Amino acid sequence: MAEEGFLTRKFGEGVENYYSGSPLNRLAFLRTNHTYLSTALQHPSTRFLLLNSLDPLSSTPSTLAFVSYSDISPLISNPYTKTEEETLETFTSSIDHPVLIFLGIDESASSEHTITTPDGKYTGQAYFSVDVTPYPHASYSSAADGLLQGLKVDHPTAVFRTARKDLNLDKEHAAIYASARTLTNWNVTAPFCAGCGQKTLSVNAGTKRACPPKDAGVETRKCPSREGVHNINFPRTDPTVIMAVISSDGTKILLGRQKKWPKYWHSTLAGFLEPGESIEEAVRREVWEESGVTVGRVVIHSSQPWPFPASLMIGAIGEALPGKEDIYLGNDPELEGAKWFGFDEVKEALGFTSGLYEGTPVGYKEGALRLPPKTAIANQLIRAVVLGEIHLAKI
Ligand SMILES: [Zn+2]
């Protein structure tokens, strides 16, 4: 974003929020190309991110750890030896497979680690993720257990750490983890077809679940997902609105707090977008329901993938209407409190932020306002309002 293009001159710098900005090219058009996937899978430099109950294998709190095909092949073997059609034809619901996802390629990797796509156009180091959780009901449970025991011997310094508690990943690793986590969680929580209730099979390199026409050679029931255009077997992304609300006189910002948060911690209001609602309407409804304040103009600021489990945070800035700014918490019990804060108090608090689970930051004075850290889109929205770090549209 170094160059000053037309949009930057007109609207100010863009914001790339934490959990976005993956260094990987997803090569989505190659997800059914099993020749390519098979080569990529078995390349000695290909990197595998392992998830255990959605916790990623990591070498430090800020760095993911990756293993190679030789580490993981006893659990996954090579599912790409057959075409996708053949895989569907030979589907057997009593045999489970760990969720395996092709995440993409890092085109900046050095040449000895890379492979090239069959058309010769794209070269990079391949990344996959594997769900190694030893689910008790899975037919590969004991193989997953064995793999976890072997990891402790072969990779003694790598451990599975819990996101938002024990991890503070670098931005690029956070983005790789976000995709892997969301897709894995969707695969394991959508084992049955929404159209007919039969077991589904993960295809398209982990980004789609198909309802197979046969199970162990026997034809399955007719299913609406196999006819026409349907999207019932694709991953979910749940839109969520999150908004900084500015007072009508432009001097205060509305923040709320939930009971479970640390003392003095406040953040922007947020909520799920409902079907049949525009982003702007969802912002107005959520703010009114949770705080009693009526919002007029809404401007969209930036967005953030939020892989807990599958949200897309749509960050907005709203402006309260004059005379409709009194706080009323009686409609919705979600917030313990909501309050208008003057910009000076908020500017000071932006200097002392830390994560929800990280304890108070150095230099923090007990009793002062606490705000989310820069990795949260809420922080970016608050900065935009009180520091004017972006210029909103002035056409
Ligand atoms: Zn079905």
mmCIF file of N, CA, C and O in Angstrom, residues 34 59 68 103 121 162 166 230-231 238 243 248-249 259 268 302 305 319 325 353 360 366 369 390:
data_model
loop_
_atom_site.group_PDB
_atom_site.id
_atom_site.type_symbol
_atom_site.label_atom_id
_atom_site.label_comp_id
_atom_site.label_asym_id
_atom_site.label_seq_id
_atom_site.Cartn_x
_atom_site.Cartn_y
_atom_site.Cartn_z
ATOM 1 N N HIS A 34 -6.372 -33.446 -8.851
ATOM 2 C CA HIS A 34 -5.702 -34.375 -7.941
ATOM 3 C C HIS A 34 -4.274 -34.710 -8.374
ATOM 4 O O HIS A 34 -3.474 -35.120 -7.541
ATOM 5 N N SER A 59 5.626 -23.462 17.446
ATOM 6 C CA SER A 59 6.952 -23.585 18.058
ATOM 7 C C SER A 59 7.134 -22.553 19.163
ATOM 8 O O SER A 59 7.878 -22.791 20.117
ATOM 9 N N SER A 68 6.293 -32.239 7.991
ATOM 10 C CA SER A 68 6.394 -32.622 6.579
ATOM 11 C C SER A 68 5.508 -33.843 6.294
ATOM 12 O O SER A 68 4.953 -34.459 7.218
ATOM 13 N N LEU A 103 -4.204 -25.294 1.606
ATOM 14 C CA LEU A 103 -4.327 -23.880 1.969
ATOM 15 C C LEU A 103 -3.804 -22.945 0.884
ATOM 16 O O LEU A 103 -4.173 -21.770 0.849
ATOM 17 N N LYS A 121 2.353 -22.120 -14.688
ATOM 18 C CA LYS A 121 2.146 -20.693 -14.413
ATOM 19 C C LYS A 121 2.524 -20.254 -13.003
ATOM 20 O O LYS A 121 2.928 -19.122 -12.798
ATOM 21 N N THR A 162 -3.593 -22.813 22.515
ATOM 22 C CA THR A 162 -4.968 -22.353 22.302
ATOM 23 C C THR A 162 -4.988 -20.888 21.878
ATOM 24 O O THR A 162 -4.405 -20.036 22.546
ATOM 25 N N ASP A 166 -3.156 -18.682 24.659
ATOM 26 C CA ASP A 166 -1.714 -18.945 24.726
ATOM 27 C C ASP A 166 -0.977 -18.495 23.475
ATOM 28 O O ASP A 166 0.223 -18.693 23.359
ATOM 29 N N HIS A 230 -27.031 -25.474 -5.881
ATOM 30 C CA HIS A 230 -27.279 -25.413 -4.441
ATOM 31 C C HIS A 230 -25.997 -25.026 -3.743
ATOM 32 O O HIS A 230 -24.909 -25.267 -4.228
ATOM 33 N N ASN A 231 -26.123 -24.441 -2.590
ATOM 34 C CA ASN A 231 -24.903 -24.090 -1.858
ATOM 35 C C ASN A 231 -24.939 -24.637 -0.439
ATOM 36 O O ASN A 231 -24.264 -24.131 0.437
ATOM 37 N N ASP A 238 -20.149 -16.190 8.523
ATOM 38 C CA ASP A 238 -21.281 -15.506 9.160
ATOM 39 C C ASP A 238 -20.977 -14.014 9.322
ATOM 40 O O ASP A 238 -20.089 -13.645 10.092
ATOM 41 N N MET A 243 -19.286 -1.817 15.368
ATOM 42 C CA MET A 243 -19.346 -0.403 14.998
ATOM 43 C C MET A 243 -18.926 0.548 16.101
ATOM 44 O O MET A 243 -19.261 0.369 17.257
ATOM 45 N N SER A 248 -23.571 12.949 18.001
ATOM 46 C CA SER A 248 -23.987 13.857 16.919
ATOM 47 C C SER A 248 -23.147 15.141 16.886
ATOM 48 O O SER A 248 -23.034 15.762 15.840
ATOM 49 N N ASP A 249 -22.534 15.501 18.041
ATOM 50 C CA ASP A 249 -21.681 16.696 18.025
ATOM 51 C C ASP A 249 -20.219 16.361 17.708
ATOM 52 O O ASP A 249 -19.350 17.241 17.714
ATOM 53 N N LYS A 259 -20.367 -8.276 31.046
ATOM 54 C CA LYS A 259 -20.069 -8.599 32.440
ATOM 55 C C LYS A 259 -18.802 -9.449 32.581
ATOM 56 O O LYS A 259 -18.031 -9.291 33.520
ATOM 57 N N THR A 268 -16.299 -1.584 21.266
ATOM 58 C CA THR A 268 -17.392 -1.161 20.394
ATOM 59 C C THR A 268 -18.527 -2.184 20.462
ATOM 60 O O THR A 268 -18.310 -3.341 20.809
ATOM 61 N N SER A 302 -13.777 -1.210 7.358
ATOM 62 C CA SER A 302 -12.889 -2.301 6.945
ATOM 63 C C SER A 302 -13.522 -3.587 7.456
ATOM 64 O O SER A 302 -14.558 -3.559 8.116
ATOM 65 N N PRO A 305 -11.662 -11.173 9.042
ATOM 66 C CA PRO A 305 -12.078 -12.559 9.269
ATOM 67 C C PRO A 305 -11.890 -12.895 10.749
ATOM 68 O O PRO A 305 -10.853 -12.534 11.328
ATOM 69 N N GLU A 319 -23.112 7.393 13.105
ATOM 70 C CA GLU A 319 -23.267 8.700 13.744
ATOM 71 C C GLU A 319 -24.636 8.765 14.403
ATOM 72 O O GLU A 319 -25.657 8.505 13.763
ATOM 73 N N GLU A 325 -29.708 10.194 21.873
ATOM 74 C CA GLU A 325 -28.413 9.656 22.307
ATOM 75 C C GLU A 325 -28.417 9.175 23.760
ATOM 76 O O GLU A 325 -27.360 8.848 24.293
ATOM 77 N N THR A 353 -3.020 -0.849 25.776
ATOM 78 C CA THR A 353 -3.953 -1.939 25.484
ATOM 79 C C THR A 353 -3.257 -3.293 25.614
ATOM 80 O O THR A 353 -2.042 -3.402 25.479
ATOM 81 N N THR A 360 -3.211 -6.825 32.695
ATOM 82 C CA THR A 360 -3.139 -5.385 32.425
ATOM 83 C C THR A 360 -1.781 -5.017 31.828
ATOM 84 O O THR A 360 -0.758 -5.586 32.187
ATOM 85 N N GLU A 366 -4.707 1.720 37.530
ATOM 86 C CA GLU A 366 -5.951 1.084 37.971
ATOM 87 C C GLU A 366 -7.102 2.095 37.953
ATOM 88 O O GLU A 366 -6.967 3.222 38.437
ATOM 89 N N LEU A 369 -9.822 3.573 31.795
ATOM 90 C CA LEU A 369 -10.490 2.827 30.722
ATOM 91 C C LEU A 369 -9.519 1.836 30.080
ATOM 92 O O LEU A 369 -8.359 2.165 29.832
ATOM 93 N N ILE A 390 -7.985 7.498 9.564
ATOM 94 C CA ILE A 390 -8.378 7.388 8.162
ATOM 95 C C ILE A 390 -9.285 8.570 7.839
ATOM 96 O O ILE A 390 -9.896 9.154 8.725
#
